[in-house]
Amino acid sequence: MRRTAARAGAAVMYSGADPAQAPAAGAEAVPGPGTVQAPPAAPAQAPPQQQYELRTEFPFQLPRGYVDEAGTVHRDGVMRLSTARDELVPLRDVRVQENPAFLSVVLLGRVITRLGTLATVHDGTVENMFASDLAFLQDFYRQINAEGHTRAAVECPHCAEPFEVELGGSRLGES
């Protein structure tokens, strides 16, 4: 077994079979025949840039709540960011091909990861939600998948003052 130990810019090669050949702790290594020179020390790296933490799950609370077969109302949930696959797979669904309005139901069934105490959330769950909750989830989906907001910077046509407007709407039927 061969090992190298770097000290003061040089490397000493020794066999693990004879402990007497191992360099003493704190001893300077002296290059000898058959010794490989260690590469120069890497320059000090710049401090790491601020890490951007990607948030992939977002909590929400339904305006009315999903009512399960037992009559339990589920309002608190979590939705994850959508992937390209999440948006492509529903297009192969027969229900979506027959009725394109069903696309949002199937898509939301894929990205809602938790809803109250339900064991699983699927398109059948979303299909049985109140219309106001479906509209809320559609807006919420657009908001988190559009880089976290649905606001746009605009300018007043009269005074040229810049301000932001919410494009997603906050009430049912608003857009």
PDB file of N, CA, C and O in Angstrom, residues 81 141-150:
ATOM      1  N   LEU A  81     -43.842  23.336  -6.371  1.00  0.00           N
ATOM      2  CA  LEU A  81     -43.619  23.897  -7.694  1.00  0.00           C
ATOM      3  C   LEU A  81     -43.891  22.837  -8.751  1.00  0.00           C
ATOM      4  O   LEU A  81     -43.634  21.650  -8.547  1.00  0.00           O
ATOM      5  N   TYR A 141     -51.476  28.543  -7.934  1.00  0.00           N
ATOM      6  CA  TYR A 141     -50.570  27.823  -8.836  1.00  0.00           C
ATOM      7  C   TYR A 141     -49.827  28.808  -9.737  1.00  0.00           C
ATOM      8  O   TYR A 141     -48.608  28.741  -9.888  1.00  0.00           O
ATOM      9  N   ARG A 142     -50.564  29.728 -10.348  1.00  0.00           N
ATOM     10  CA  ARG A 142     -49.931  30.726 -11.227  1.00  0.00           C
ATOM     11  C   ARG A 142     -48.947  31.589 -10.445  1.00  0.00           C
ATOM     12  O   ARG A 142     -47.868  31.900 -10.932  1.00  0.00           O
ATOM     13  N   GLN A 143     -49.316  31.941  -9.240  1.00  0.00           N
ATOM     14  CA  GLN A 143     -48.461  32.811  -8.430  1.00  0.00           C
ATOM     15  C   GLN A 143     -47.139  32.137  -8.085  1.00  0.00           C
ATOM     16  O   GLN A 143     -46.081  32.730  -8.292  1.00  0.00           O
ATOM     17  N   ILE A 144     -47.148  30.907  -7.590  1.00  0.00           N
ATOM     18  CA  ILE A 144     -45.886  30.288  -7.161  1.00  0.00           C
ATOM     19  C   ILE A 144     -45.048  29.812  -8.336  1.00  0.00           C
ATOM     20  O   ILE A 144     -43.832  29.700  -8.216  1.00  0.00           O
ATOM     21  N   ASN A 145     -45.654  29.564  -9.475  1.00  0.00           N
ATOM     22  CA  ASN A 145     -44.896  29.096 -10.627  1.00  0.00           C
ATOM     23  C   ASN A 145     -44.461  30.239 -11.539  1.00  0.00           C
ATOM     24  O   ASN A 145     -43.769  30.016 -12.521  1.00  0.00           O
ATOM     25  N   ALA A 146     -44.855  31.462 -11.222  1.00  0.00           N
ATOM     26  CA  ALA A 146     -44.420  32.641 -11.969  1.00  0.00           C
ATOM     27  C   ALA A 146     -43.415  33.409 -11.128  1.00  0.00           C
ATOM     28  O   ALA A 146     -43.576  34.590 -10.860  1.00  0.00           O
ATOM     29  N   GLU A 147     -42.390  32.710 -10.645  1.00  0.00           N
ATOM     30  CA  GLU A 147     -41.321  33.263  -9.830  1.00  0.00           C
ATOM     31  C   GLU A 147     -41.831  33.939  -8.575  1.00  0.00           C
ATOM     32  O   GLU A 147     -41.336  34.977  -8.166  1.00  0.00           O
ATOM     33  N   GLY A 148     -42.852  33.384  -7.997  1.00  0.00           N
ATOM     34  CA  GLY A 148     -43.289  33.818  -6.675  1.00  0.00           C
ATOM     35  C   GLY A 148     -44.297  34.938  -6.633  1.00  0.00           C
ATOM     36  O   GLY A 148     -44.786  35.266  -5.585  1.00  0.00           O
ATOM     37  N   HIS A 149     -44.623  35.540  -7.763  1.00  0.00           N
ATOM     38  CA  HIS A 149     -45.621  36.592  -7.706  1.00  0.00           C
ATOM     39  C   HIS A 149     -46.286  36.769  -9.060  1.00  0.00           C
ATOM     40  O   HIS A 149     -45.793  36.314 -10.079  1.00  0.00           O
ATOM     41  N   THR A 150     -47.409  37.445  -9.051  1.00  0.00           N
ATOM     42  CA  THR A 150     -48.106  37.775 -10.290  1.00  0.00           C
ATOM     43  C   THR A 150     -48.277  39.288 -10.366  1.00  0.00           C
ATOM     44  O   THR A 150     -49.287  39.790 -10.821  1.00  0.00           O
TER      45      THR A 150
END
